[in-house]
Amino acid sequence: MYAASREASARSREALRAALTGSDSVAAATGSELFAVVAVLDDQRSLRVALADVSVPGSVRAELSERVFGGKVSAATLAVLTTAVAQDWSRTADLVDTLVLLGQEALLESASDSGRLDAVEDELFRLGRIVGDNPDLEQALSDRARPAVAKRELVARLLTGKVEPITLTLAEQVVTRRLGSIGDAFDELSDLAAGRREQIVAHVRAAVALTEQQRDRLAASLARIYGRQVTVHVQVDPSLLSGLVVRVGDDVIDGSAIGRLERLRRELA
């Protein structure tokens, strides 16, 4: 985002924090309603453009959002929405993307309030692995020619009764709007959930499954390196032959056999 959108996003997030009262039901409703608003904006280009038109005073844009959505969403959601559209955005897409992020954060706030954030984070990570390891499923969920409603129905059939309701809502929203990798989108949401607990995420590929003791030792070692608590997500990858590949943000620590062989090959070339 350019500077104007970054400032607008920050103010919108402040409005979200002010709107949520600590009740998981308010946070859950706000998140779901923000997703519904985004669906309307995705379908109605003229409205989307009008709400982000910086040539029109922010107060006028806020009034327009009240006329369109007033009475259809809760007071908390409307307060967040009117604050967001009153800001000056560098691009229309930045407004919509921020509303998506606010919806995600509201739902994760609800999970935290109800003591289910750990479960949601773990489920999102596992969904990323399942989709990433199943090319046919990834294709079905990311196919632009496939109607959004069909993608949501597929996700609902796969996940209903098997994951937290908040995980299902987040998953349905992801497959509706995501244009890139669905697996990566679930990883990003898992990282966002970890961030709410002031933890960073280590994505680990291991040649064999790690024991709980090994995971704990790895998390402790990474915590000493990064100075923060670390959530370790492990994916078994036999192609590594032995060892681990650890990714924390942009940092990659390759201690696998295949990585050592590749480094040796480059040195000998």
PDB file of C-alpha atoms in Angstrom:
ATOM      1  CA  MET A   1       0.000   0.000   0.000  1.00  0.00           C
ATOM      2  CA  TYR A   2       1.016   3.602  -0.578  1.00  0.00           C
ATOM      3  CA  ALA A   3       1.218   5.959   2.376  1.00  0.00           C
ATOM      4  CA  ALA A   4      -2.374   7.229   2.116  1.00  0.00           C
ATOM      5  CA  SER A   5      -3.807   3.722   2.183  1.00  0.00           C
ATOM      6  CA  ARG A   6      -1.527   2.655   5.033  1.00  0.00           C
ATOM      7  CA  GLU A   7      -2.800   5.560   7.133  1.00  0.00           C
ATOM      8  CA  ALA A   8      -6.401   4.826   6.123  1.00  0.00           C
ATOM      9  CA  SER A   9      -5.971   1.159   7.020  1.00  0.00           C
ATOM     10  CA  ALA A  10      -4.525   2.043  10.431  1.00  0.00           C
ATOM     11  CA  ARG A  11      -7.479   4.316  11.237  1.00  0.00           C
ATOM     12  CA  SER A  12      -9.928   1.644  10.093  1.00  0.00           C
ATOM     13  CA  ARG A  13      -8.296  -0.902  12.381  1.00  0.00           C
ATOM     14  CA  GLU A  14      -8.585   1.553  15.276  1.00  0.00           C
ATOM     15  CA  ALA A  15     -12.310   1.792  14.505  1.00  0.00           C
ATOM     16  CA  LEU A  16     -12.580  -1.989  14.596  1.00  0.00           C
ATOM     17  CA  ARG A  17     -10.889  -2.166  17.993  1.00  0.00           C
ATOM     18  CA  ALA A  18     -13.253   0.493  19.321  1.00  0.00           C
ATOM     19  CA  ALA A  19     -16.315  -1.295  17.910  1.00  0.00           C
ATOM     20  CA  LEU A  20     -15.563  -4.678  19.449  1.00  0.00           C
ATOM     21  CA  THR A  21     -16.632  -4.828  23.059  1.00  0.00           C
ATOM     22  CA  GLY A  22     -14.883  -8.049  24.074  1.00  0.00           C
ATOM     23  CA  SER A  23     -17.962 -10.158  23.355  1.00  0.00           C
ATOM     24  CA  ASP A  24     -17.151 -13.030  21.022  1.00  0.00           C
ATOM     25  CA  SER A  25     -20.669 -12.822  19.554  1.00  0.00           C
ATOM     26  CA  VAL A  26     -20.228  -9.141  18.600  1.00  0.00           C
ATOM     27  CA  ALA A  27     -16.824  -9.852  17.071  1.00  0.00           C
ATOM     28  CA  ALA A  28     -18.131 -12.877  15.145  1.00  0.00           C
ATOM     29  CA  ALA A  29     -21.118 -10.950  13.788  1.00  0.00           C
ATOM     30  CA  THR A  30     -18.902  -8.017  12.788  1.00  0.00           C
ATOM     31  CA  GLY A  31     -16.484 -10.280  10.922  1.00  0.00           C
ATOM     32  CA  SER A  32     -19.235 -12.099   9.037  1.00  0.00           C
ATOM     33  CA  GLU A  33     -21.005  -8.841   8.168  1.00  0.00           C
ATOM     34  CA  LEU A  34     -17.809  -7.242   6.881  1.00  0.00           C
ATOM     35  CA  PHE A  35     -17.374 -10.252   4.600  1.00  0.00           C
ATOM     36  CA  ALA A  36     -20.962  -9.742   3.393  1.00  0.00           C
ATOM     37  CA  VAL A  37     -20.207  -6.068   2.671  1.00  0.00           C
ATOM     38  CA  VAL A  38     -17.137  -7.099   0.682  1.00  0.00           C
ATOM     39  CA  ALA A  39     -19.262  -9.525  -1.358  1.00  0.00           C
ATOM     40  CA  VAL A  40     -21.604  -6.650  -2.268  1.00  0.00           C
ATOM     41  CA  LEU A  41     -18.687  -4.400  -3.229  1.00  0.00           C
ATOM     42  CA  ASP A  42     -17.143  -7.161  -5.333  1.00  0.00           C
ATOM     43  CA  ASP A  43     -20.416  -7.487  -7.253  1.00  0.00           C
ATOM     44  CA  GLN A  44     -21.149  -3.761  -7.636  1.00  0.00           C
ATOM     45  CA  ARG A  45     -18.251  -1.928  -9.201  1.00  0.00           C
ATOM     46  CA  SER A  46     -20.005   1.466  -9.271  1.00  0.00           C
ATOM     47  CA  LEU A  47     -20.667   1.352  -5.534  1.00  0.00           C
ATOM     48  CA  ARG A  48     -17.125   0.150  -4.852  1.00  0.00           C
ATOM     49  CA  VAL A  49     -15.653   3.037  -6.817  1.00  0.00           C
ATOM     50  CA  ALA A  50     -18.021   5.604  -5.286  1.00  0.00           C
ATOM     51  CA  LEU A  51     -17.085   4.621  -1.725  1.00  0.00           C
ATOM     52  CA  ALA A  52     -13.377   5.092  -2.455  1.00  0.00           C
ATOM     53  CA  ASP A  53     -13.620   8.206  -4.676  1.00  0.00           C
ATOM     54  CA  VAL A  54     -11.210  10.712  -3.090  1.00  0.00           C
ATOM     55  CA  SER A  55     -12.701  13.550  -5.184  1.00  0.00           C
ATOM     56  CA  VAL A  56     -15.802  13.271  -2.967  1.00  0.00           C
ATOM     57  CA  PRO A  57     -15.618  14.373   0.699  1.00  0.00           C
ATOM     58  CA  GLY A  58     -15.211  11.512   3.138  1.00  0.00           C
ATOM     59  CA  SER A  59     -18.351  12.526   5.005  1.00  0.00           C
ATOM     60  CA  VAL A  60     -20.388  12.138   1.824  1.00  0.00           C
ATOM     61  CA  ARG A  61     -18.941   8.679   1.231  1.00  0.00           C
ATOM     62  CA  ALA A  62     -19.744   7.721   4.820  1.00  0.00           C
ATOM     63  CA  GLU A  63     -23.343   8.891   4.339  1.00  0.00           C
ATOM     64  CA  LEU A  64     -23.601   6.803   1.176  1.00  0.00           C
ATOM     65  CA  SER A  65     -22.409   3.702   3.030  1.00  0.00           C
ATOM     66  CA  GLU A  66     -25.016   4.378   5.743  1.00  0.00           C
ATOM     67  CA  ARG A  67     -27.805   4.653   3.149  1.00  0.00           C
ATOM     68  CA  VAL A  68     -26.757   1.405   1.476  1.00  0.00           C
ATOM     69  CA  PHE A  69     -25.930  -0.739   4.498  1.00  0.00           C
ATOM     70  CA  GLY A  70     -27.783   0.925   7.381  1.00  0.00           C
ATOM     71  CA  GLY A  71     -30.319  -1.449   8.894  1.00  0.00           C
ATOM     72  CA  LYS A  72     -28.681  -4.392   7.145  1.00  0.00           C
ATOM     73  CA  VAL A  73     -25.631  -4.717   9.395  1.00  0.00           C
ATOM     74  CA  SER A  74     -25.060  -4.163  13.105  1.00  0.00           C
ATOM     75  CA  ALA A  75     -24.118  -0.818  14.621  1.00  0.00           C
ATOM     76  CA  ALA A  76     -20.585  -2.096  15.255  1.00  0.00           C
ATOM     77  CA  THR A  77     -20.097  -3.134  11.625  1.00  0.00           C
ATOM     78  CA  LEU A  78     -21.571   0.123  10.331  1.00  0.00           C
ATOM     79  CA  ALA A  79     -19.234   2.145  12.560  1.00  0.00           C
ATOM     80  CA  VAL A  80     -16.213   0.323  11.132  1.00  0.00           C
ATOM     81  CA  LEU A  81     -17.486   0.627   7.561  1.00  0.00           C
ATOM     82  CA  THR A  82     -18.284   4.352   7.711  1.00  0.00           C
ATOM     83  CA  THR A  83     -14.884   5.081   9.243  1.00  0.00           C
ATOM     84  CA  ALA A  84     -13.149   3.085   6.528  1.00  0.00           C
ATOM     85  CA  VAL A  85     -14.938   4.676   3.568  1.00  0.00           C
ATOM     86  CA  ALA A  86     -14.409   8.165   5.011  1.00  0.00           C
ATOM     87  CA  GLN A  87     -10.637   7.722   4.653  1.00  0.00           C
ATOM     88  CA  ASP A  88      -8.656   8.641   1.544  1.00  0.00           C
ATOM     89  CA  TRP A  89      -7.404   5.481  -0.155  1.00  0.00           C
ATOM     90  CA  SER A  90      -4.667   5.298  -2.779  1.00  0.00           C
ATOM     91  CA  ARG A  91      -6.577   2.591  -4.634  1.00  0.00           C
ATOM     92  CA  THR A  92     -10.119   1.265  -4.467  1.00  0.00           C
ATOM     93  CA  ALA A  93      -8.709  -2.234  -4.029  1.00  0.00           C
ATOM     94  CA  ASP A  94      -6.953  -1.122  -0.832  1.00  0.00           C
ATOM     95  CA  LEU A  95     -10.287  -0.248   0.770  1.00  0.00           C
ATOM     96  CA  VAL A  96     -11.791  -3.636  -0.106  1.00  0.00           C
ATOM     97  CA  ASP A  97      -8.675  -5.563   0.934  1.00  0.00           C
ATOM     98  CA  THR A  98      -8.661  -3.752   4.280  1.00  0.00           C
ATOM     99  CA  LEU A  99     -12.310  -4.612   4.879  1.00  0.00           C
ATOM    100  CA  VAL A 100     -11.394  -8.262   4.256  1.00  0.00           C
ATOM    101  CA  LEU A 101      -8.540  -8.019   6.751  1.00  0.00           C
ATOM    102  CA  LEU A 102     -10.795  -6.357   9.330  1.00  0.00           C
ATOM    103  CA  GLY A 103     -13.326  -9.146   8.882  1.00  0.00           C
ATOM    104  CA  GLN A 104     -10.620 -11.730   9.434  1.00  0.00           C
ATOM    105  CA  GLU A 105      -9.324  -9.947  12.518  1.00  0.00           C
ATOM    106  CA  ALA A 106     -12.820  -9.636  13.973  1.00  0.00           C
ATOM    107  CA  LEU A 107     -13.419 -13.371  13.559  1.00  0.00           C
ATOM    108  CA  LEU A 108     -10.049 -14.207  15.104  1.00  0.00           C
ATOM    109  CA  GLU A 109     -10.893 -11.837  17.973  1.00  0.00           C
ATOM    110  CA  SER A 110     -14.068 -13.839  18.471  1.00  0.00           C
ATOM    111  CA  ALA A 111     -12.052 -17.075  18.509  1.00  0.00           C
ATOM    112  CA  SER A 112      -9.698 -15.570  21.079  1.00  0.00           C
ATOM    113  CA  ASP A 113     -12.565 -14.360  23.288  1.00  0.00           C
ATOM    114  CA  SER A 114     -14.098 -17.840  23.275  1.00  0.00           C
ATOM    115  CA  GLY A 115     -10.782 -19.612  23.923  1.00  0.00           C
ATOM    116  CA  ARG A 116     -10.729 -21.264  20.481  1.00  0.00           C
ATOM    117  CA  LEU A 117      -7.920 -19.316  18.802  1.00  0.00           C
ATOM    118  CA  ASP A 118      -5.352 -22.120  19.130  1.00  0.00           C
ATOM    119  CA  ALA A 119      -7.755 -24.576  17.492  1.00  0.00           C
ATOM    120  CA  VAL A 120      -8.572 -22.176  14.640  1.00  0.00           C
ATOM    121  CA  GLU A 121      -4.893 -21.478  14.001  1.00  0.00           C
ATOM    122  CA  ASP A 122      -4.063 -25.189  13.880  1.00  0.00           C
ATOM    123  CA  GLU A 123      -7.006 -25.946  11.576  1.00  0.00           C
ATOM    124  CA  LEU A 124      -6.013 -23.188   9.164  1.00  0.00           C
ATOM    125  CA  PHE A 125      -2.473 -24.538   9.021  1.00  0.00           C
ATOM    126  CA  ARG A 126      -3.719 -28.064   8.384  1.00  0.00           C
ATOM    127  CA  LEU A 127      -6.046 -26.828   5.651  1.00  0.00           C
ATOM    128  CA  GLY A 128      -3.079 -25.187   3.965  1.00  0.00           C
ATOM    129  CA  ARG A 129      -1.215 -28.492   4.001  1.00  0.00           C
ATOM    130  CA  ILE A 130      -4.226 -30.468   2.741  1.00  0.00           C
ATOM    131  CA  VAL A 131      -4.827 -28.089  -0.161  1.00  0.00           C
ATOM    132  CA  GLY A 132      -1.126 -27.817  -0.960  1.00  0.00           C
ATOM    133  CA  ASP A 133      -0.769 -31.592  -1.107  1.00  0.00           C
ATOM    134  CA  ASN A 134      -3.882 -32.084  -3.261  1.00  0.00           C
ATOM    135  CA  PRO A 135      -3.494 -30.397  -6.688  1.00  0.00           C
ATOM    136  CA  ASP A 136      -7.002 -31.385  -7.792  1.00  0.00           C
ATOM    137  CA  LEU A 137      -8.535 -29.753  -4.729  1.00  0.00           C
ATOM    138  CA  GLU A 138      -6.360 -26.662  -5.159  1.00  0.00           C
ATOM    139  CA  GLN A 139      -7.499 -26.399  -8.765  1.00  0.00           C
ATOM    140  CA  ALA A 140     -11.157 -26.799  -7.843  1.00  0.00           C
ATOM    141  CA  LEU A 141     -10.951 -24.085  -5.189  1.00  0.00           C
ATOM    142  CA  SER A 142      -8.904 -21.603  -7.248  1.00  0.00           C
ATOM    143  CA  ASP A 143     -10.572 -22.066 -10.671  1.00  0.00           C
ATOM    144  CA  ARG A 144     -11.711 -18.601 -11.755  1.00  0.00           C
ATOM    145  CA  ALA A 145     -14.319 -20.120 -14.061  1.00  0.00           C
ATOM    146  CA  ARG A 146     -15.970 -21.964 -11.169  1.00  0.00           C
ATOM    147  CA  PRO A 147     -18.802 -19.959  -9.552  1.00  0.00           C
ATOM    148  CA  ALA A 148     -18.066 -18.649  -6.070  1.00  0.00           C
ATOM    149  CA  VAL A 149     -21.162 -20.333  -4.686  1.00  0.00           C
ATOM    150  CA  ALA A 150     -19.906 -23.697  -5.947  1.00  0.00           C
ATOM    151  CA  LYS A 151     -16.580 -23.181  -4.191  1.00  0.00           C
ATOM    152  CA  ARG A 152     -18.302 -22.283  -0.924  1.00  0.00           C
ATOM    153  CA  GLU A 153     -20.539 -25.343  -1.201  1.00  0.00           C
ATOM    154  CA  LEU A 154     -17.496 -27.556  -1.780  1.00  0.00           C
ATOM    155  CA  VAL A 155     -15.746 -26.120   1.278  1.00  0.00           C
ATOM    156  CA  ALA A 156     -18.900 -26.529   3.359  1.00  0.00           C
ATOM    157  CA  ARG A 157     -19.244 -30.189   2.340  1.00  0.00           C
ATOM    158  CA  LEU A 158     -15.621 -30.867   3.232  1.00  0.00           C
ATOM    159  CA  LEU A 159     -15.436 -28.979   6.514  1.00  0.00           C
ATOM    160  CA  THR A 160     -18.850 -28.660   8.163  1.00  0.00           C
ATOM    161  CA  GLY A 161     -18.800 -30.445  11.499  1.00  0.00           C
ATOM    162  CA  LYS A 162     -15.058 -31.086  11.238  1.00  0.00           C
ATOM    163  CA  VAL A 163     -13.637 -27.643  12.057  1.00  0.00           C
ATOM    164  CA  GLU A 164     -14.529 -24.661  14.209  1.00  0.00           C
ATOM    165  CA  PRO A 165     -17.377 -22.531  12.738  1.00  0.00           C
ATOM    166  CA  ILE A 166     -14.984 -19.574  12.528  1.00  0.00           C
ATOM    167  CA  THR A 167     -12.504 -21.665  10.544  1.00  0.00           C
ATOM    168  CA  LEU A 168     -15.290 -22.578   8.121  1.00  0.00           C
ATOM    169  CA  THR A 169     -16.329 -18.931   7.688  1.00  0.00           C
ATOM    170  CA  LEU A 170     -12.730 -17.877   7.022  1.00  0.00           C
ATOM    171  CA  ALA A 171     -12.238 -20.741   4.562  1.00  0.00           C
ATOM    172  CA  GLU A 172     -15.409 -19.916   2.633  1.00  0.00           C
ATOM    173  CA  GLN A 173     -14.336 -16.288   2.306  1.00  0.00           C
ATOM    174  CA  VAL A 174     -10.849 -17.249   1.130  1.00  0.00           C
ATOM    175  CA  VAL A 175     -12.041 -19.493  -1.700  1.00  0.00           C
ATOM    176  CA  THR A 176     -14.559 -16.870  -2.790  1.00  0.00           C
ATOM    177  CA  ARG A 177     -12.022 -14.070  -3.336  1.00  0.00           C
ATOM    178  CA  ARG A 178      -8.520 -15.544  -3.498  1.00  0.00           C
ATOM    179  CA  LEU A 179      -6.923 -15.363  -6.948  1.00  0.00           C
ATOM    180  CA  GLY A 180      -3.580 -16.944  -6.046  1.00  0.00           C
ATOM    181  CA  SER A 181      -2.639 -20.023  -4.070  1.00  0.00           C
ATOM    182  CA  ILE A 182      -5.397 -21.146  -1.706  1.00  0.00           C
ATOM    183  CA  GLY A 183      -2.861 -23.069   0.378  1.00  0.00           C
ATOM    184  CA  ASP A 184      -0.793 -19.912   0.844  1.00  0.00           C
ATOM    185  CA  ALA A 185      -3.929 -18.012   1.862  1.00  0.00           C
ATOM    186  CA  PHE A 186      -4.595 -20.493   4.664  1.00  0.00           C
ATOM    187  CA  ASP A 187      -0.967 -20.155   5.794  1.00  0.00           C
ATOM    188  CA  GLU A 188      -1.343 -16.369   5.901  1.00  0.00           C
ATOM    189  CA  LEU A 189      -4.473 -16.690   8.032  1.00  0.00           C
ATOM    190  CA  SER A 190      -2.704 -19.119  10.355  1.00  0.00           C
ATOM    191  CA  ASP A 191       0.130 -16.604  10.720  1.00  0.00           C
ATOM    192  CA  LEU A 192      -2.414 -13.849  11.413  1.00  0.00           C
ATOM    193  CA  ALA A 193      -3.932 -15.979  14.173  1.00  0.00           C
ATOM    194  CA  ALA A 194      -0.494 -16.593  15.686  1.00  0.00           C
ATOM    195  CA  GLY A 195       0.196 -12.875  15.562  1.00  0.00           C
ATOM    196  CA  ARG A 196      -2.821 -12.241  17.777  1.00  0.00           C
ATOM    197  CA  ARG A 197      -1.055 -14.303  20.434  1.00  0.00           C
ATOM    198  CA  GLU A 198       2.092 -12.216  19.866  1.00  0.00           C
ATOM    199  CA  GLN A 199       3.845 -15.229  18.443  1.00  0.00           C
ATOM    200  CA  ILE A 200       5.669 -15.749  15.177  1.00  0.00           C
ATOM    201  CA  VAL A 201       5.258 -18.854  13.054  1.00  0.00           C
ATOM    202  CA  ALA A 202       7.972 -21.243  11.937  1.00  0.00           C
ATOM    203  CA  HIS A 203       6.984 -23.318   8.917  1.00  0.00           C
ATOM    204  CA  VAL A 204       9.039 -26.509   9.140  1.00  0.00           C
ATOM    205  CA  ARG A 205       9.517 -29.234   6.558  1.00  0.00           C
ATOM    206  CA  ALA A 206      10.966 -32.364   8.129  1.00  0.00           C
ATOM    207  CA  ALA A 207      12.122 -35.595   6.530  1.00  0.00           C
ATOM    208  CA  VAL A 208      10.318 -37.534   9.276  1.00  0.00           C
ATOM    209  CA  ALA A 209       7.649 -36.621  11.810  1.00  0.00           C
ATOM    210  CA  LEU A 210       8.983 -34.811  14.890  1.00  0.00           C
ATOM    211  CA  THR A 211       8.217 -35.980  18.390  1.00  0.00           C
ATOM    212  CA  GLU A 212       6.561 -33.530  20.762  1.00  0.00           C
ATOM    213  CA  GLN A 213       9.866 -33.188  22.608  1.00  0.00           C
ATOM    214  CA  GLN A 214      11.707 -32.355  19.371  1.00  0.00           C
ATOM    215  CA  ARG A 215       9.081 -29.754  18.464  1.00  0.00           C
ATOM    216  CA  ASP A 216       9.397 -28.158  21.896  1.00  0.00           C
ATOM    217  CA  ARG A 217      13.203 -28.015  21.637  1.00  0.00           C
ATOM    218  CA  LEU A 218      12.986 -26.483  18.168  1.00  0.00           C
ATOM    219  CA  ALA A 219      10.449 -23.882  19.340  1.00  0.00           C
ATOM    220  CA  ALA A 220      12.669 -22.992  22.308  1.00  0.00           C
ATOM    221  CA  SER A 221      15.739 -22.608  20.072  1.00  0.00           C
ATOM    222  CA  LEU A 222      13.892 -20.374  17.627  1.00  0.00           C
ATOM    223  CA  ALA A 223      12.450 -18.311  20.481  1.00  0.00           C
ATOM    224  CA  ARG A 224      15.996 -17.586  21.664  1.00  0.00           C
ATOM    225  CA  ILE A 225      16.996 -16.538  18.148  1.00  0.00           C
ATOM    226  CA  TYR A 226      14.012 -14.267  17.471  1.00  0.00           C
ATOM    227  CA  GLY A 227      13.308 -13.063  20.996  1.00  0.00           C
ATOM    228  CA  ARG A 228       9.627 -14.021  20.812  1.00  0.00           C
ATOM    229  CA  GLN A 229       7.500 -17.082  21.352  1.00  0.00           C
ATOM    230  CA  VAL A 230       7.361 -19.249  18.250  1.00  0.00           C
ATOM    231  CA  THR A 231       4.581 -21.494  16.968  1.00  0.00           C
ATOM    232  CA  VAL A 232       6.012 -24.460  15.066  1.00  0.00           C
ATOM    233  CA  HIS A 233       4.001 -25.955  12.203  1.00  0.00           C
ATOM    234  CA  VAL A 234       5.528 -29.133  10.791  1.00  0.00           C
ATOM    235  CA  GLN A 235       4.990 -30.727   7.394  1.00  0.00           C
ATOM    236  CA  VAL A 236       6.609 -34.103   6.685  1.00  0.00           C
ATOM    237  CA  ASP A 237       8.570 -34.097   3.404  1.00  0.00           C
ATOM    238  CA  PRO A 238      10.482 -37.358   2.770  1.00  0.00           C
ATOM    239  CA  SER A 239      12.188 -35.828  -0.278  1.00  0.00           C
ATOM    240  CA  LEU A 240      14.508 -33.966   2.128  1.00  0.00           C
ATOM    241  CA  LEU A 241      16.113 -37.348   2.944  1.00  0.00           C
ATOM    242  CA  SER A 242      17.001 -36.156   6.474  1.00  0.00           C
ATOM    243  CA  GLY A 243      17.011 -33.010   8.575  1.00  0.00           C
ATOM    244  CA  LEU A 244      14.803 -29.921   8.476  1.00  0.00           C
ATOM    245  CA  VAL A 245      14.037 -26.795   6.494  1.00  0.00           C
ATOM    246  CA  VAL A 246      12.762 -23.976   8.703  1.00  0.00           C
ATOM    247  CA  ARG A 247      11.129 -20.826   7.332  1.00  0.00           C
ATOM    248  CA  VAL A 248      10.353 -17.867   9.579  1.00  0.00           C
ATOM    249  CA  GLY A 249       9.106 -14.960   7.478  1.00  0.00           C
ATOM    250  CA  ASP A 250      11.793 -14.359   4.835  1.00  0.00           C
ATOM    251  CA  ASP A 251      14.432 -16.299   6.801  1.00  0.00           C
ATOM    252  CA  VAL A 252      15.152 -19.854   5.667  1.00  0.00           C
ATOM    253  CA  ILE A 253      17.359 -22.269   7.618  1.00  0.00           C
ATOM    254  CA  ASP A 254      18.109 -25.322   5.493  1.00  0.00           C
ATOM    255  CA  GLY A 255      19.539 -28.180   7.535  1.00  0.00           C
ATOM    256  CA  SER A 256      18.279 -30.949   5.277  1.00  0.00           C
ATOM    257  CA  ALA A 257      20.407 -33.553   3.521  1.00  0.00           C
ATOM    258  CA  ILE A 258      19.113 -32.445   0.131  1.00  0.00           C
ATOM    259  CA  GLY A 259      20.033 -28.862   0.995  1.00  0.00           C
ATOM    260  CA  ARG A 260      23.570 -29.847   1.968  1.00  0.00           C
ATOM    261  CA  LEU A 261      23.944 -31.820  -1.262  1.00  0.00           C
ATOM    262  CA  GLU A 262      22.746 -28.836  -3.286  1.00  0.00           C
ATOM    263  CA  ARG A 263      25.254 -26.530  -1.573  1.00  0.00           C
ATOM    264  CA  LEU A 264      28.028 -29.049  -2.269  1.00  0.00           C
ATOM    265  CA  ARG A 265      26.991 -29.264  -5.903  1.00  0.00           C
ATOM    266  CA  ARG A 266      27.182 -25.454  -6.262  1.00  0.00           C
ATOM    267  CA  GLU A 267      30.632 -25.372  -4.613  1.00  0.00           C
ATOM    268  CA  LEU A 268      31.941 -28.016  -6.990  1.00  0.00           C
ATOM    269  CA  ALA A 269      30.426 -26.428 -10.102  1.00  0.00           C
TER     270      ALA A 269
END
